[in-house]
mmCIF file of C-alpha atoms in Angstrom:
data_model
loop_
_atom_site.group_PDB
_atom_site.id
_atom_site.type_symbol
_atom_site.label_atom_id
_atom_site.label_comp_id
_atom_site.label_asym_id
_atom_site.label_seq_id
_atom_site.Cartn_x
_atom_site.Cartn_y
_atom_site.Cartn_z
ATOM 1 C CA UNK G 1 -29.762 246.554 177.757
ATOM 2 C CA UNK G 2 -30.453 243.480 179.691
ATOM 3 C CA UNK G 3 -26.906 242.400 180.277
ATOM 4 C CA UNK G 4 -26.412 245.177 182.375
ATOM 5 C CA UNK G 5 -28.177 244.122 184.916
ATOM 6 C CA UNK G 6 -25.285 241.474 185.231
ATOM 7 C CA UNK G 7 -22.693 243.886 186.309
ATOM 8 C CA UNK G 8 -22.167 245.582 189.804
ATOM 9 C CA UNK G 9 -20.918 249.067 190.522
ATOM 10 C CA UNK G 10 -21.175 250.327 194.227
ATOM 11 C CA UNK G 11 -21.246 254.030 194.844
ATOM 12 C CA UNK G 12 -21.727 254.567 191.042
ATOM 13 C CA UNK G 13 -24.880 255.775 188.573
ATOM 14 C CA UNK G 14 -24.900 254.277 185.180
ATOM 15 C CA UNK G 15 -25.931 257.135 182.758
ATOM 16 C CA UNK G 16 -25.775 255.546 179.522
ATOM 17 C CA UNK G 17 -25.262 252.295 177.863
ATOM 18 C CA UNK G 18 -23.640 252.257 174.280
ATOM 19 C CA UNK G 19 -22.857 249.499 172.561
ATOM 20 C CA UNK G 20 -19.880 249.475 169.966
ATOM 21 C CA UNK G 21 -19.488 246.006 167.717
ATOM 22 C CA UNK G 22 -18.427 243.525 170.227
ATOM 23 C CA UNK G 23 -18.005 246.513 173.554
ATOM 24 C CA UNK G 24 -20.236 247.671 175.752
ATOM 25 C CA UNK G 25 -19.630 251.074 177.022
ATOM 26 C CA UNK G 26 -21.032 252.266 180.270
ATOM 27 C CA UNK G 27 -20.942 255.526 181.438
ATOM 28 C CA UNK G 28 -21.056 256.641 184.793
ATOM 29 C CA UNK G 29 -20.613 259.004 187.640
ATOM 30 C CA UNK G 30 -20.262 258.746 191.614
ATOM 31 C CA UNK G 31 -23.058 258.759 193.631
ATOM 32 C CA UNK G 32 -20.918 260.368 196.683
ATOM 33 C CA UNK G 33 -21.392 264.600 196.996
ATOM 34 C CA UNK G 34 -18.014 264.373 199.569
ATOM 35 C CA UNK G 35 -14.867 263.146 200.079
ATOM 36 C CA UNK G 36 -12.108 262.333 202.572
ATOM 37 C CA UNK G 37 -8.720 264.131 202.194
ATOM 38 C CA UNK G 38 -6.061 261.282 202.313
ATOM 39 C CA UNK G 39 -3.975 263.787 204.273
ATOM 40 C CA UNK G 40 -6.280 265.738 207.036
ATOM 41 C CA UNK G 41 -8.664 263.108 206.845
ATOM 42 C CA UNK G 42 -11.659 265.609 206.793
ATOM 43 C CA UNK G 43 -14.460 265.170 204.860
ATOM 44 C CA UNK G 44 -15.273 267.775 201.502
ATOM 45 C CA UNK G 45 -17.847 268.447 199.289
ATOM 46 C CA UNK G 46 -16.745 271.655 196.815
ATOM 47 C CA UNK G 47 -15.844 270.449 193.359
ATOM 48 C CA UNK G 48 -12.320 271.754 192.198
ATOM 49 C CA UNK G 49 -12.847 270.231 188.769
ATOM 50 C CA UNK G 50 -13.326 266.839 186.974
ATOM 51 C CA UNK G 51 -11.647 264.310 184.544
ATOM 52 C CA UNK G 52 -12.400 260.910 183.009
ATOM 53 C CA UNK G 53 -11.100 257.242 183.263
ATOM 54 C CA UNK G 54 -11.756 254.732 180.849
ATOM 55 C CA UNK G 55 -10.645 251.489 182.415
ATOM 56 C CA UNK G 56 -11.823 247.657 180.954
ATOM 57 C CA UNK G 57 -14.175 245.777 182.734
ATOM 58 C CA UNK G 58 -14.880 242.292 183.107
ATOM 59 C CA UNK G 59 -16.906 241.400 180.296
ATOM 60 C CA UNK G 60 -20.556 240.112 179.768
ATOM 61 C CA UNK G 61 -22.452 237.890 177.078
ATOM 62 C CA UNK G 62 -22.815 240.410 174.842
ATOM 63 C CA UNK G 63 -19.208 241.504 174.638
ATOM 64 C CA UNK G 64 -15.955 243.252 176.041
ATOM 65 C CA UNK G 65 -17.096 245.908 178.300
ATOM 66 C CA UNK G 66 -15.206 249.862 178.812
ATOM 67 C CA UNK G 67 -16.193 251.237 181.626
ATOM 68 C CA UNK G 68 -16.126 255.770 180.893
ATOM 69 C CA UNK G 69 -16.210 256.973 184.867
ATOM 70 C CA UNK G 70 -16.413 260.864 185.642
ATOM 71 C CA UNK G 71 -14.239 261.134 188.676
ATOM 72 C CA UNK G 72 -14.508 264.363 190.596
ATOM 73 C CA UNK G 73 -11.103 266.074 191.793
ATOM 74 C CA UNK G 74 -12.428 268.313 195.162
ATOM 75 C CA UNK G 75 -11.136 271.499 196.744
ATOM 76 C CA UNK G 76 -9.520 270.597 200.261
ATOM 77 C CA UNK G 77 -10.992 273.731 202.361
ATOM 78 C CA UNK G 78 -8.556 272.529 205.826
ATOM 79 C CA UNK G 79 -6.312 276.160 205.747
ATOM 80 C CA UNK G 80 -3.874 273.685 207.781
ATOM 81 C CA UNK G 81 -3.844 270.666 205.148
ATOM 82 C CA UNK G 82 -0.991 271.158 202.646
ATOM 83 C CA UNK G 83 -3.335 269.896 199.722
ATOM 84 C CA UNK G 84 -5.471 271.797 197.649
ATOM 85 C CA UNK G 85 -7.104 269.460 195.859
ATOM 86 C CA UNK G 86 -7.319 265.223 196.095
ATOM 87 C CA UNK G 87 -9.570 262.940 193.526
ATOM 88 C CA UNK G 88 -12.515 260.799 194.956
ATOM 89 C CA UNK G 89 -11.567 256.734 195.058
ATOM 90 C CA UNK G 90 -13.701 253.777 194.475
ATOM 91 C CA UNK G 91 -11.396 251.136 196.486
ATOM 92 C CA UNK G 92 -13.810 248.229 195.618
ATOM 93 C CA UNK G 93 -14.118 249.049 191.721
ATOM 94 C CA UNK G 94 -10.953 250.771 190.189
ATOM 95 C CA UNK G 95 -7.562 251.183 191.925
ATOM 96 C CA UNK G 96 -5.318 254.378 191.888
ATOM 97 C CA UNK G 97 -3.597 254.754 187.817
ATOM 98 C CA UNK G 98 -5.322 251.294 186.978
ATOM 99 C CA UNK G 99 -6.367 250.480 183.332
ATOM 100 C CA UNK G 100 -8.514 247.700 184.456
ATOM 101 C CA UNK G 101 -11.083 247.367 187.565
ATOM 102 C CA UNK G 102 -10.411 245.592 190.636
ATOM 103 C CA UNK G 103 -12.748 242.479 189.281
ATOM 104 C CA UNK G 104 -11.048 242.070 185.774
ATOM 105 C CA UNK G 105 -7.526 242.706 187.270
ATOM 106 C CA UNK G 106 -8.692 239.891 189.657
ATOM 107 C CA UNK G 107 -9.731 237.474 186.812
ATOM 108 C CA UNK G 108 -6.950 237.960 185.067
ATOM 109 C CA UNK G 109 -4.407 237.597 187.366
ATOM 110 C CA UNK G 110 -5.603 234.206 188.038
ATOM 111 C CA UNK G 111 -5.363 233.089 184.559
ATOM 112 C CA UNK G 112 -1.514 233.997 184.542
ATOM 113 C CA UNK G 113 -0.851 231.929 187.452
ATOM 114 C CA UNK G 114 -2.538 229.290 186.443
ATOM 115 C CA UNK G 115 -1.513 229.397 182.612
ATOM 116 C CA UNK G 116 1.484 231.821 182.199
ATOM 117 C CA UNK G 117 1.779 234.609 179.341
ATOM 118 C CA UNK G 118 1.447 232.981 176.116
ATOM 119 C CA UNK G 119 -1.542 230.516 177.074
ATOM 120 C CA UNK G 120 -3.399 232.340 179.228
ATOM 121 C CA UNK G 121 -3.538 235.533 176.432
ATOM 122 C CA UNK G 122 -5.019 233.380 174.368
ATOM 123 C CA UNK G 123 -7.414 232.071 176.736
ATOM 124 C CA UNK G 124 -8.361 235.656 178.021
ATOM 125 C CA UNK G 125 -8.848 237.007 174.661
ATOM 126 C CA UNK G 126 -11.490 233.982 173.838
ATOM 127 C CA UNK G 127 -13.207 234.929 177.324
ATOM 128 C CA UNK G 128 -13.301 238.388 176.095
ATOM 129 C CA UNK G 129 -10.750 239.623 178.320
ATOM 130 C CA UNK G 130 -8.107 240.885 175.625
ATOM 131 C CA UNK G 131 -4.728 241.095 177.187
ATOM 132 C CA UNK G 132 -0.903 240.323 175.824
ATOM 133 C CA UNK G 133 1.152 237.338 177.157
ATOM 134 C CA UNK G 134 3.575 240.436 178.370
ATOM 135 C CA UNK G 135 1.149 241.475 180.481
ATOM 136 C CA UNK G 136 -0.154 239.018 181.699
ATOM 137 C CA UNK G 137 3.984 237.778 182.717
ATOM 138 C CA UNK G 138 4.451 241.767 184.879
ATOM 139 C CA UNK G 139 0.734 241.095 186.933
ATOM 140 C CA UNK G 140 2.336 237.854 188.099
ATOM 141 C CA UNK G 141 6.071 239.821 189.221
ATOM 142 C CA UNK G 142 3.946 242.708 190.503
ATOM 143 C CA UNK G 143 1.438 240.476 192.439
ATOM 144 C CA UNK G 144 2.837 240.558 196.478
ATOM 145 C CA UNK G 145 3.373 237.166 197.788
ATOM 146 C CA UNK G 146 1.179 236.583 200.738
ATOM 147 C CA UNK G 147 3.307 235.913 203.991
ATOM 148 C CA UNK G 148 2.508 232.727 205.673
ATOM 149 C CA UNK G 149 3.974 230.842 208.188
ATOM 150 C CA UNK G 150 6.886 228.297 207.385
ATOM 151 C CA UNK G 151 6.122 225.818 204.737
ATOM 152 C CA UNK G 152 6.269 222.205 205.489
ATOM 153 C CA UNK G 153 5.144 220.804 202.396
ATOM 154 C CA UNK G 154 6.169 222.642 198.750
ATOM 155 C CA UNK G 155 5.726 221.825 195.079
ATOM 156 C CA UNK G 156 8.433 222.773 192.497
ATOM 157 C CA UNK G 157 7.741 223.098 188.955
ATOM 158 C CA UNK G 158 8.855 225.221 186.185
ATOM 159 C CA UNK G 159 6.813 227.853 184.928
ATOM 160 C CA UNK G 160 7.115 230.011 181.490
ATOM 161 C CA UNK G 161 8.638 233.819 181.315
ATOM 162 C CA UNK G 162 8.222 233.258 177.619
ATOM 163 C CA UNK G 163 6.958 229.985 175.994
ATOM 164 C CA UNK G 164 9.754 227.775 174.355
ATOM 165 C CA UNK G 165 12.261 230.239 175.644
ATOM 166 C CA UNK G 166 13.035 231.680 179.104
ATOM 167 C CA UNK G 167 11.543 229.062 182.006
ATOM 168 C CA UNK G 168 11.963 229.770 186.142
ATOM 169 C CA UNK G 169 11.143 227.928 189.008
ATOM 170 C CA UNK G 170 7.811 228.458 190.546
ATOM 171 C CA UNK G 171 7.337 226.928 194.643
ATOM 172 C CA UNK G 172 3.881 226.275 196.130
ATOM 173 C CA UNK G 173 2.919 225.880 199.383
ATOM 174 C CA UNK G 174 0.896 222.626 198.998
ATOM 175 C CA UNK G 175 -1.005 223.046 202.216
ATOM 176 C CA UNK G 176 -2.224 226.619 201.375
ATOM 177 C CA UNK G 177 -2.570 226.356 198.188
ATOM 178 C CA UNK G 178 -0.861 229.636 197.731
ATOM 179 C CA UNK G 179 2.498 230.579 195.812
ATOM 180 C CA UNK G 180 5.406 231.626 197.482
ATOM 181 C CA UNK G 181 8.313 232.509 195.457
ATOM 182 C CA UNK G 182 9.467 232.841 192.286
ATOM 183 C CA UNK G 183 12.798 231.944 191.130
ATOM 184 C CA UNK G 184 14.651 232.944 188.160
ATOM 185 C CA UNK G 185 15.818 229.896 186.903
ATOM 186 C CA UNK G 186 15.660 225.891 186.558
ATOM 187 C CA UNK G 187 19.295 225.443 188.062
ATOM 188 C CA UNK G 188 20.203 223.214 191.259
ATOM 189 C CA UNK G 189 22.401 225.834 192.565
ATOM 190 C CA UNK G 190 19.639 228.605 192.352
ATOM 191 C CA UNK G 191 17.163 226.026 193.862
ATOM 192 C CA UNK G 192 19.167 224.853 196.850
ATOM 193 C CA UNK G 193 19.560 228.059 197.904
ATOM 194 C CA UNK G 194 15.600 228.630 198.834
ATOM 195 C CA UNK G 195 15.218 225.343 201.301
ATOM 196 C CA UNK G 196 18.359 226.620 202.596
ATOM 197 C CA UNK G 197 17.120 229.407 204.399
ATOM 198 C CA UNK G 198 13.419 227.821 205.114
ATOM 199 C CA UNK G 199 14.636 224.585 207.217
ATOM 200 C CA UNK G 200 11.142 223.862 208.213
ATOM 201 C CA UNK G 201 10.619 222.330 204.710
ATOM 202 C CA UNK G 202 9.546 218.562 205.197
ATOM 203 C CA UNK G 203 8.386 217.329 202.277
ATOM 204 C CA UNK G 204 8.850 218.905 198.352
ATOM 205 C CA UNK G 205 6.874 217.278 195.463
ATOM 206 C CA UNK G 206 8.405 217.798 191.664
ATOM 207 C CA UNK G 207 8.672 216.372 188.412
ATOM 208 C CA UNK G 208 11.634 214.571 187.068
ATOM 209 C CA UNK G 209 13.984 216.587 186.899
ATOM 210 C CA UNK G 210 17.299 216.120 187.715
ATOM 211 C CA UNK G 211 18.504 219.265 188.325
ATOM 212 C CA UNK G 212 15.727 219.892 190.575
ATOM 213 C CA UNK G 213 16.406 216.920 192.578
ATOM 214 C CA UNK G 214 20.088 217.789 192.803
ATOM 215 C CA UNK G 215 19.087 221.165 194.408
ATOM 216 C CA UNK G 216 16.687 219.780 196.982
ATOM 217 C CA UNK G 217 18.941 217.212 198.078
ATOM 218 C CA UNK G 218 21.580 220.118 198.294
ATOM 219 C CA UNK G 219 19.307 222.386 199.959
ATOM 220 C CA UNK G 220 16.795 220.543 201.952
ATOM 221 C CA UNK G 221 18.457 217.080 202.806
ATOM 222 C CA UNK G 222 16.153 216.656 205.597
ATOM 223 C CA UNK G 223 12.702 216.602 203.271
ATOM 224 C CA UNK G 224 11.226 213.862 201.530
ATOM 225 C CA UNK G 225 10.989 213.820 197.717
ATOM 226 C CA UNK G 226 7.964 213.275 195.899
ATOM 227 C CA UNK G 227 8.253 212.692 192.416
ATOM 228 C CA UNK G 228 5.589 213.068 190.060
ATOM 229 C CA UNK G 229 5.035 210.994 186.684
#
């Protein structure tokens, strides 16, 4: 099948290519004989057993794509490691317990930040990317904020929990383009209290709101407000 030429999979052999309506199933194994403990940190090769995942993939012209992956579960053979056994890991394709690769997990993580639950299920499932507005909502709470140094210059906008129903606050660092805190609600008091404890803020752009303009002139006095139309 020509399409799979499109997709990438370090360390692992595609065995067989099925195609199912509108899903592409690929089957495949590791290409790796050995593994490293995670505990000792020694190096194995004797085969204990072996089990399946079945994790989406990001998807291709011709349809949805299921990746079927034989992962191999090895016999730790260091008398003075307290495992017996430990699974082989493909860091750079499927994470530990994930239902989705590392790729897919990426492209849909951005689509929730950048359109929330409701929206962005809608536009995943057109991209061929099925996945619920719930979802979508627990990548965003579960996605670590990256630590940066102290913002000078933040946006403040609301953001969605559930369309037409539950809205929070979401902050931006403007000059790293980069999201840095969520908060539960659209309240002054709740806002104030974040410039409060980052004094370095200098300049905070938002919409109209006045409850967010209450709460940055409670909490950040000091910064300039930009308004937005």
């Amino acid at each position: 099948m020509a399409c799979i030429k499109l997709i990438s999979l370090p360390e692992l052999n595609v065995t067989e290519v099925r195609r199912q309506g509108n899903q592409i199933e690929i089957f495949a194994v590791s290409e790796c004989g050995n593994a490293r403990c995670p505990d000792c940190g020694k190096s194995f090769s004797r085969v204990h057993s072996y089990y399946d995942r079945s994790p989406a993939d990001f998807p291709v012209p011709a349809g949805c794509v299921r990746l079927h992956l034989r992962v191999k579960r090895f016999r730790c053979q260091n008398k003075a490691c307290s495992r017996a056994t430990f699974v082989e890991v493909f860091p750079d394709v499927l994470e530990r317990y994930s239902r989705r690769t590392v790729r897919l997990h990426k492209a849909q993580s951005a689509i929730a930040f950048a359109l929330g639950g409701q929206a962005g299920s809608r536009l995943a499932n057109k991209l061929q990317m099925p996945i619920s507005g719930d979802t979508l909502l627990r990548m965003i709470r579960s996605t670590p904020l990256q630590s940066s140094l102290e913002p000078e210059v933040i946006g403040v906008d609301d953001w969605a929990k559930r369309r037409g129903r539950v809205y929070g606050t979401i902050l931006v660092n403007l000059e790293r383009h980069q999201v840095i805190d969520l908060l539960p609600d659209r309240t002054a008091e709740t806002l104030a209290q974040w410039p409060g404890s980052h004094p370095g803020v200098k300049i905070v752009a938002r919409d109209r709101s006045l409850e967010y303009a209450r709460g940055i002139s409670e909490g950040a006095p000091q910064a300039i407000q930009v308004a937005d139309r």
